[in-house]
Amino acid sequence: MRDLAAHGDRSMRLESLVSRILVLKPDIARIALTAVAGGAAPPVSRWIEDDEDAEPVGLKYRSSRQLVGVLECRPKQSPYITLELNNGQPLYVRGRESPVFLALSLPPMPDPPATVKNSLHHYVQNHALWTALHLAPSGRRILISVTQGPDRIMRRYAEAFDLKGWSAFTPFAPKTESEKRLFNEARATCVDYCGAGSSEVRLLDRGIATSHGQMPQRLRRLMVELIDKQVCPITIATATLTEGVNLPFDLIILPSLERIVEIGINGAPVSDIIPTSEFRNLAGRAGRPGAAEAMEGLTLVCLPTANSASAPGKQQEQRRQRDDYVANLNRMLNLLALEESADLVVYAPLQTLLASIWSKLRDNLGLRTVVELHTFLEQTMPEAVGADLGVGSPALLDMLGDSLDELDAVIIAALDEIDRLEGLPAAALEEALSRVWRRTFTRYASAVEGWMEAAFIKRGQAVVERLYPDSAQRRALYQIGFTPFVGRQFQQISPQINAALKSAADYGSRSTEERFTLFWHIGQLVRNGRGFGFTARGAAEAALIERWHDVAGWWLQREGAVPPEATDCGAGRALSRTISSFVLVWLSVQLSRKHGMRALAI
């Protein structure tokens, strides 16, 4: 829910884009292919075909077995594997109640210091790496998939090799000259981007490749090449690595199924398990024919079966955390089984957004009737609801305002494209909105509710007739690519950015100091922007933002610039790229105006 309000949900963008295509090009040839739809396959087929009787065409055949199991983490004992699913079905031995298990002949992980043991999550993460390091010499290609905080986990893994008992692993060295050349190129690039003492470099020296969303594209490409050519036997990565690519993994280990999905009003993080589609996508990368060595893929979820801490004050906390691990695992297995039976209630992004808006109106503003809902939708701008919009505020009224803004973005995009291609006279507005609604995935999702279509149409009419009545303004906001509220904030500074960029036609011949001055000027303009400025995910990044000009100077190789600490380099690069992205936004808007194309949303 938080992602929808914070304008960061890709599923919403996908539903909006495909719906617009189906409205404007109803006869276009279309094929929807997915290996992870699960229980969503029937409504997806009805949506794509615009036919209530359409059914998905699926193949149950799998060229390799897909096993899902549990890696039990037990202090001072060898790793232990139980197998839960085989090709989506529960796995058991006839006549036995105990699960199928694999007792690994691996040494127990050495007892770590209290700084590790007192954090059950840290202990489980190290246990996953310990297991991977001992299985890798057998020829298995192993992915440790992390659901959040890759910088923190990579740092913990790099520091793990300094712990007692971890120094005995065989030093890593590429096997052939071609592998050595590739490895050296990747390492030099890693040093250049991340710093010689960074976690990425320290892990690479151990034969462990890394990949995450903040990694520069060139380095990420080299890391993928190391993985693809099987130079590095172990990979630590976020889900961005495995989206749409075939890589040679035999075994995938998930230290956790949890991910922080929002920040509560009290400032505490709220977590949930990763979507089943993401889990299926991960599991489908293990044992792929032609990519991996084995004829089966194995995906293991880590499960601590005992407390790692010895301190009395940590026992209750870690028991609760172990219960959470068990609950998350059972919930994932139950959802996977439910999808196999096609009995899953399917929620669409637009449906979820509308339900969230109505729920917040009832709970926070006391609205109770559909008439009250329609009145609100017909009259209310997002900023009239919340005071801190566009920045991912966890306050409920701010989330309500951001949700309205997200809905307005869907409506403006659809109506502008209809207007461009077909024209949109005032008398045809309601029918145009009905056409858009009829081609949304939400209309076919099992969780759709009867009031939603009318609410969507009421808001759409208000957007055109009251809230954004100027068609030129709607088109400009659509071209910018942000949601309307965020786009209006950007319009306040875009003339100054435009002027600065136009004056920089000689950028290539400028001195480093002159280039830095341009970036400093643009950075000052955008740093506090709502929805497009600098954002911090924690205290370390907030501290970097306070000295962002120093970071930009380091990134531009300004003379005398002090580089960030190795652990801050990734955040520093991301901060500097935020400024660079405005150059791309500006260029794309110019292309849009010149050639009639939509600006890219950076």
PDB file of N, CA and C in Angstrom, residues 136-137 139 141 172-181 183 229-233:
ATOM      1  N   ALA A 136      29.869 -24.501  -2.283  1.00  0.00           N
ATOM      2  CA  ALA A 136      30.388 -24.021  -3.565  1.00  0.00           C
ATOM      3  C   ALA A 136      31.484 -24.910  -4.149  1.00  0.00           C
ATOM      4  N   PRO A 137      32.429 -25.468  -3.356  1.00  0.00           N
ATOM      5  CA  PRO A 137      33.475 -26.307  -3.955  1.00  0.00           C
ATOM      6  C   PRO A 137      32.947 -27.549  -4.682  1.00  0.00           C
ATOM      7  N   GLY A 139      30.852 -27.529  -6.941  1.00  0.00           N
ATOM      8  CA  GLY A 139      30.484 -27.139  -8.294  1.00  0.00           C
ATOM      9  C   GLY A 139      29.150 -26.437  -8.385  1.00  0.00           C
ATOM     10  N   ARG A 141      26.455 -23.520  -8.203  1.00  0.00           N
ATOM     11  CA  ARG A 141      26.445 -22.068  -8.330  1.00  0.00           C
ATOM     12  C   ARG A 141      25.324 -21.547  -7.433  1.00  0.00           C
ATOM     13  N   PHE A 172      40.472 -17.423  -3.359  1.00  0.00           N
ATOM     14  CA  PHE A 172      39.858 -17.464  -4.686  1.00  0.00           C
ATOM     15  C   PHE A 172      40.844 -16.996  -5.745  1.00  0.00           C
ATOM     16  N   ALA A 173      40.828 -17.671  -6.901  1.00  0.00           N
ATOM     17  CA  ALA A 173      41.621 -17.245  -8.054  1.00  0.00           C
ATOM     18  C   ALA A 173      40.908 -17.709  -9.318  1.00  0.00           C
ATOM     19  N   PRO A 174      40.759 -16.844 -10.326  1.00  0.00           N
ATOM     20  CA  PRO A 174      40.162 -17.269 -11.595  1.00  0.00           C
ATOM     21  C   PRO A 174      40.970 -18.411 -12.202  1.00  0.00           C
ATOM     22  N   LYS A 175      40.280 -19.295 -12.934  1.00  0.00           N
ATOM     23  CA  LYS A 175      40.925 -20.520 -13.410  1.00  0.00           C
ATOM     24  C   LYS A 175      41.657 -20.347 -14.728  1.00  0.00           C
ATOM     25  N   THR A 176      41.169 -19.515 -15.615  1.00  0.00           N
ATOM     26  CA  THR A 176      41.766 -19.367 -16.941  1.00  0.00           C
ATOM     27  C   THR A 176      42.192 -17.927 -17.173  1.00  0.00           C
ATOM     28  N   GLU A 177      42.963 -17.722 -18.240  1.00  0.00           N
ATOM     29  CA  GLU A 177      43.414 -16.369 -18.553  1.00  0.00           C
ATOM     30  C   GLU A 177      42.245 -15.457 -18.914  1.00  0.00           C
ATOM     31  N   SER A 178      41.277 -15.987 -19.661  1.00  0.00           N
ATOM     32  CA  SER A 178      40.118 -15.163 -20.023  1.00  0.00           C
ATOM     33  C   SER A 178      39.312 -14.795 -18.782  1.00  0.00           C
ATOM     34  N   GLU A 179      39.164 -15.740 -17.856  1.00  0.00           N
ATOM     35  CA  GLU A 179      38.474 -15.437 -16.605  1.00  0.00           C
ATOM     36  C   GLU A 179      39.239 -14.402 -15.798  1.00  0.00           C
ATOM     37  N   LYS A 180      40.563 -14.515 -15.828  1.00  0.00           N
ATOM     38  CA  LYS A 180      41.377 -13.567 -15.067  1.00  0.00           C
ATOM     39  C   LYS A 180      41.233 -12.162 -15.637  1.00  0.00           C
ATOM     40  N   ARG A 181      41.211 -12.043 -16.966  1.00  0.00           N
ATOM     41  CA  ARG A 181      41.055 -10.714 -17.577  1.00  0.00           C
ATOM     42  C   ARG A 181      39.702 -10.101 -17.205  1.00  0.00           C
ATOM     43  N   PHE A 183      37.826 -10.883 -14.602  1.00  0.00           N
ATOM     44  CA  PHE A 183      37.821 -10.606 -13.167  1.00  0.00           C
ATOM     45  C   PHE A 183      38.577  -9.319 -12.867  1.00  0.00           C
ATOM     46  N   LYS A 229      29.417 -16.377 -16.772  1.00  0.00           N
ATOM     47  CA  LYS A 229      30.538 -17.211 -17.212  1.00  0.00           C
ATOM     48  C   LYS A 229      31.086 -18.068 -16.080  1.00  0.00           C
ATOM     49  N   GLN A 230      30.385 -18.055 -14.959  1.00  0.00           N
ATOM     50  CA  GLN A 230      30.671 -18.926 -13.825  1.00  0.00           C
ATOM     51  C   GLN A 230      32.087 -18.729 -13.273  1.00  0.00           C
ATOM     52  N   VAL A 231      32.529 -17.473 -13.301  1.00  0.00           N
ATOM     53  CA  VAL A 231      33.824 -17.146 -12.699  1.00  0.00           C
ATOM     54  C   VAL A 231      33.691 -17.133 -11.186  1.00  0.00           C
ATOM     55  N   CYS A 232      32.616 -16.530 -10.683  1.00  0.00           N
ATOM     56  CA  CYS A 232      32.374 -16.467  -9.241  1.00  0.00           C
ATOM     57  C   CYS A 232      31.317 -17.501  -8.856  1.00  0.00           C
ATOM     58  N   PRO A 233      31.622 -18.405  -7.942  1.00  0.00           N
ATOM     59  CA  PRO A 233      30.672 -19.457  -7.593  1.00  0.00           C
ATOM     60  C   PRO A 233      29.512 -18.989  -6.717  1.00  0.00           C
TER      61      PRO A 233
END
